[in-house]
Short mmCIF file of C-alpha atoms in Angstrom, two decimals:
data_model
loop_
_atom_site.label_atom_id
_atom_site.label_comp_id
_atom_site.label_asym_id
_atom_site.label_seq_id
_atom_site.Cartn_x
_atom_site.Cartn_y
_atom_site.Cartn_z
CA UNK A 5 -84.97 -175.73 116.40
CA UNK A 6 -87.18 -175.06 113.24
CA UNK A 7 -89.81 -174.18 114.12
CA UNK A 8 -92.94 -173.67 111.82
CA UNK A 9 -95.69 -172.02 112.49
CA UNK A 10 -99.90 -171.53 111.12
CA UNK A 11 -101.83 -168.59 110.87
CA UNK A 12 -104.64 -168.66 112.42
CA UNK A 13 -104.68 -170.95 115.77
CA UNK A 14 -108.55 -171.33 115.44
CA UNK A 15 -110.96 -170.16 112.83
CA UNK A 16 -114.84 -170.22 113.11
CA UNK A 17 -116.78 -170.60 110.47
CA UNK A 18 -120.83 -170.32 109.24
CA UNK A 19 -120.91 -173.51 107.04
CA UNK A 20 -120.63 -172.64 103.05
CA UNK A 21 -117.55 -169.86 103.13
CA UNK A 22 -114.54 -171.21 102.30
CA UNK A 23 -111.25 -170.61 105.31
CA UNK A 24 -108.12 -169.91 104.36
CA UNK A 25 -105.77 -171.60 107.05
CA UNK A 26 -102.07 -170.83 106.35
CA UNK A 27 -97.90 -172.58 107.49
CA UNK A 28 -95.29 -171.49 107.74
CA UNK A 29 -91.44 -171.95 107.74
CA UNK A 30 -89.85 -169.16 110.19
CA UNK A 31 -86.24 -170.16 109.38
CA UNK A 32 -85.64 -173.43 107.05
CA UNK A 33 -86.58 -174.17 103.70
CA UNK A 34 -89.40 -176.31 103.11
CA UNK A 35 -89.22 -178.22 99.58
CA UNK A 36 -92.07 -180.25 101.20
CA UNK A 37 -95.05 -179.89 103.47
CA UNK A 38 -97.65 -182.11 104.77
CA UNK A 39 -101.36 -180.82 105.68
CA UNK A 40 -103.10 -183.57 108.08
CA UNK A 41 -106.45 -183.52 109.87
CA UNK A 42 -106.76 -184.62 113.47
CA UNK A 43 -110.37 -185.76 114.95
CA UNK A 44 -110.95 -184.95 118.61
CA UNK A 45 -108.59 -187.79 120.57
CA UNK A 46 -107.91 -189.83 116.99
CA UNK A 47 -104.57 -189.71 115.54
CA UNK A 48 -102.76 -187.16 112.40
CA UNK A 49 -104.29 -188.43 108.73
CA UNK A 50 -102.14 -187.40 106.49
CA UNK A 51 -104.33 -185.88 103.89
CA UNK A 52 -101.49 -184.39 101.12
CA UNK A 53 -97.90 -183.35 100.49
CA UNK A 54 -97.29 -180.30 98.22
CA UNK A 55 -93.67 -179.23 97.26
CA UNK A 56 -92.88 -175.96 96.43
CA UNK A 57 -93.81 -175.06 92.87
CA UNK A 58 -96.03 -178.36 92.07
CA UNK A 59 -99.02 -179.44 92.42
CA UNK A 60 -100.31 -181.52 96.30
CA UNK A 61 -101.09 -184.80 96.32
CA UNK A 62 -104.05 -185.95 97.58
CA UNK A 63 -104.33 -189.02 99.97
CA UNK A 64 -106.61 -191.87 98.90
CA UNK A 65 -110.49 -190.04 100.32
CA UNK A 66 -109.30 -186.62 100.09
CA UNK A 67 -111.02 -184.30 98.62
CA UNK A 68 -108.96 -182.09 95.88
CA UNK A 69 -111.47 -179.88 95.15
CA UNK A 70 -112.69 -179.46 99.01
CA UNK A 71 -109.34 -178.78 99.96
CA UNK A 72 -107.30 -176.75 97.69
CA UNK A 73 -103.44 -176.69 99.17
CA UNK A 74 -100.76 -174.38 97.63
CA UNK A 75 -97.52 -174.22 98.09
CA UNK A 76 -96.64 -171.37 95.77
CA UNK A 77 -93.28 -170.71 97.81
CA UNK A 78 -89.96 -172.60 99.98
CA UNK A 79 -91.83 -171.01 102.61
CA UNK A 80 -95.45 -171.00 102.53
CA UNK A 81 -98.14 -173.59 102.26
CA UNK A 82 -101.46 -172.41 102.58
CA UNK A 83 -105.00 -174.73 102.42
CA UNK A 84 -108.34 -173.40 101.87
CA UNK A 85 -111.64 -175.63 103.11
CA UNK A 86 -114.09 -175.12 100.58
CA UNK A 87 -117.93 -174.50 100.88
CA UNK A 88 -117.07 -175.72 104.59
CA UNK A 89 -119.72 -178.38 105.94
CA UNK A 90 -119.85 -178.42 109.89
CA UNK A 91 -118.05 -181.94 109.33
CA UNK A 92 -114.88 -180.88 108.99
CA UNK A 93 -114.93 -178.97 111.49
CA UNK A 94 -111.14 -180.70 113.00
CA UNK A 95 -107.65 -179.48 114.36
CA UNK A 96 -105.98 -179.01 110.33
CA UNK A 97 -102.01 -179.65 111.67
CA UNK A 98 -99.36 -178.51 109.51
CA UNK A 99 -95.91 -179.51 109.03
CA UNK A 100 -92.41 -179.11 106.78
CA UNK A 101 -89.63 -180.74 105.50
CA UNK A 102 -85.80 -178.76 104.41
CA UNK A 103 -84.45 -180.47 101.20
CA UNK A 104 -82.27 -183.36 102.42
CA UNK A 105 -83.92 -183.56 105.34
CA UNK A 106 -85.06 -186.45 106.86
CA UNK A 107 -87.24 -185.01 109.86
CA UNK A 108 -91.09 -183.78 110.20
CA UNK A 109 -91.06 -180.38 111.81
CA UNK A 110 -94.78 -179.58 113.26
CA UNK A 111 -97.69 -175.86 113.11
CA UNK A 112 -99.40 -175.84 116.18
CA UNK A 113 -102.45 -176.85 114.26
CA UNK A 114 -105.20 -175.07 113.10
CA UNK A 115 -108.82 -175.44 115.34
CA UNK A 116 -112.01 -174.89 112.66
CA UNK A 117 -115.14 -174.74 113.85
CA UNK A 118 -118.28 -174.80 111.50
CA UNK A 119 -121.83 -173.85 112.68
CA UNK B 12 -100.78 -200.94 103.26
CA UNK B 13 -98.82 -200.21 105.69
CA UNK B 14 -100.43 -199.54 109.64
CA UNK B 15 -98.98 -198.40 112.64
CA UNK B 16 -100.82 -199.78 115.81
CA UNK B 17 -99.67 -198.73 119.38
CA UNK B 18 -101.12 -201.36 122.30
CA UNK B 19 -102.83 -198.98 124.56
CA UNK B 20 -104.35 -196.28 124.61
CA UNK B 21 -104.53 -195.12 128.04
CA UNK B 22 -100.97 -195.29 130.54
CA UNK B 23 -101.36 -193.47 134.13
CA UNK B 24 -98.19 -193.60 136.25
CA UNK B 25 -97.11 -191.93 139.06
CA UNK B 26 -93.62 -190.58 139.69
CA UNK B 27 -90.67 -191.64 139.19
CA UNK B 28 -92.15 -194.96 138.16
CA UNK B 29 -90.39 -196.49 134.52
CA UNK B 30 -92.65 -196.23 131.17
CA UNK B 31 -93.07 -198.85 127.94
CA UNK B 32 -95.22 -198.35 125.41
CA UNK B 33 -95.91 -200.24 122.60
CA UNK B 34 -95.34 -199.16 118.44
CA UNK B 35 -96.47 -202.19 116.13
CA UNK B 36 -96.00 -201.89 112.57
CA UNK B 37 -97.17 -204.62 109.80
CA UNK B 38 -94.90 -203.75 106.47
CA UNK B 39 -92.77 -205.21 104.39
CA UNK B 40 -90.10 -203.11 103.75
CA UNK B 41 -87.44 -201.00 104.91
CA UNK B 42 -89.09 -197.94 107.66
CA UNK B 43 -88.15 -195.07 109.26
CA UNK B 44 -89.58 -194.70 112.44
CA UNK B 45 -90.28 -192.03 115.11
CA UNK B 46 -91.89 -191.19 118.07
CA UNK B 47 -93.57 -188.21 118.51
CA UNK B 48 -95.25 -186.59 121.62
CA UNK B 49 -97.80 -183.92 122.13
CA UNK B 50 -98.02 -182.48 125.36
CA UNK B 51 -101.57 -180.58 126.23
CA UNK B 52 -102.38 -176.99 124.00
CA UNK B 53 -98.63 -177.83 122.37
CA UNK B 54 -97.59 -178.87 118.58
CA UNK B 55 -95.41 -182.77 118.40
CA UNK B 56 -92.06 -182.66 118.73
CA UNK B 57 -90.17 -185.33 117.26
CA UNK B 58 -88.59 -187.32 120.20
CA UNK B 59 -86.54 -190.06 118.49
CA UNK B 60 -85.98 -191.46 115.57
CA UNK B 61 -84.78 -194.52 113.73
CA UNK B 62 -82.74 -195.34 110.09
CA UNK B 63 -81.48 -197.36 110.12
CA UNK B 64 -77.60 -198.02 112.69
CA UNK B 65 -77.89 -199.23 116.32
CA UNK B 66 -81.45 -200.54 117.82
CA UNK B 67 -81.57 -199.35 120.49
CA UNK B 68 -82.46 -195.34 120.24
CA UNK B 69 -81.66 -192.29 122.47
CA UNK B 70 -83.78 -189.38 121.82
CA UNK B 71 -85.00 -185.91 123.88
CA UNK B 72 -85.15 -186.02 127.53
CA UNK B 73 -84.11 -189.80 128.59
CA UNK B 74 -86.58 -191.27 126.35
CA UNK B 75 -84.98 -194.63 124.17
CA UNK B 76 -86.96 -197.14 121.98
CA UNK B 77 -85.53 -200.11 120.36
CA UNK B 78 -86.10 -201.31 117.22
CA UNK B 79 -86.88 -205.45 117.06
CA UNK B 80 -87.07 -205.85 113.69
CA UNK B 81 -88.01 -209.67 113.62
CA UNK B 82 -90.76 -208.32 115.61
CA UNK B 83 -91.41 -205.23 113.77
CA UNK B 84 -91.44 -203.51 116.82
CA UNK B 85 -90.47 -199.66 118.17
CA UNK B 86 -91.45 -199.23 121.88
CA UNK B 87 -90.57 -196.27 123.08
CA UNK B 88 -88.93 -196.57 127.13
CA UNK B 89 -88.00 -194.24 129.99
CA UNK B 90 -86.91 -196.06 133.56
CA UNK B 91 -88.63 -193.11 135.65
CA UNK B 92 -90.58 -190.26 134.34
CA UNK B 93 -91.67 -186.99 135.45
CA UNK B 94 -94.99 -185.53 135.57
CA UNK B 95 -94.10 -183.46 132.84
CA UNK B 96 -94.19 -186.17 130.70
CA UNK B 97 -97.34 -185.98 130.73
CA UNK B 98 -98.38 -186.30 127.26
CA UNK B 99 -99.48 -187.86 123.87
CA UNK B 100 -97.45 -190.37 121.99
CA UNK B 101 -97.98 -190.80 118.57
CA UNK B 102 -95.65 -192.81 116.89
CA UNK B 103 -94.95 -193.37 113.24
CA UNK B 104 -93.07 -194.90 109.90
CA UNK B 105 -92.94 -193.42 106.78
CA UNK B 106 -91.62 -196.28 103.92
CA UNK B 107 -91.09 -193.54 100.64
CA UNK B 108 -88.77 -190.88 100.02
CA UNK B 109 -91.75 -188.53 100.34
CA UNK B 110 -91.12 -188.57 104.33
CA UNK B 111 -95.27 -189.39 103.95
CA UNK B 112 -96.17 -190.35 108.13
CA UNK B 113 -98.02 -192.41 109.37
CA UNK B 114 -99.13 -192.68 112.82
CA UNK B 115 -100.97 -194.77 115.39
CA UNK B 116 -103.90 -194.17 117.13
CA UNK B 117 -101.48 -192.02 120.16
CA UNK B 118 -101.49 -193.39 123.62
CA UNK B 119 -101.94 -190.47 126.43
CA UNK B 120 -99.80 -190.33 129.91
CA UNK B 121 -100.62 -189.14 132.54
CA UNK B 122 -98.39 -189.11 135.59
CA UNK B 123 -99.46 -189.04 139.44
CA UNK B 124 -97.34 -186.52 141.30
#
């Protein structure tokens, strides 16, 4: 089956610093990648959709300047949380979908804690 | 805008009991429907999906779901659960070609031995 990895799995940073999270599709080409955020005991909320080689499309209420998304290749997308604050602490999950494929495959998530 | 609601936030049942998790959605057009499962400490996995055709969909691990268009529902069922079915279950839908998923709030299922 299709495998999606995320790195790091867990990160702790100081307020005001930036954090980069990587999402990789290991055995397929991901033409579309999605970034979600999951608060404790809540559902996943879609943050943005990115297609390889083009700018990400952000959901309403998501600050594009704060959550920078780059989908530079067919196997890698990155999410950078800029100038992180404690309220950005959350579980960030990516998913990937190949061309012509109707199923998204999810990464294991990254737990971000901002002190 | 579309939405997905899951009726039960927390379900506790014994092994061998039958499980049914409710999922309703609101959207006037064509939808694709999914059930995902998240086992403790693991990533989301697809249990089953419905796009078109037979409204009774069979998925992995003995799960099935029935799409009832008139009720805007896509309930998940399993006739006999096991302890290993302890997990969080999410109903989700897509309405566009991008495949953007809208998730329900999730149902935590605990199966006791």
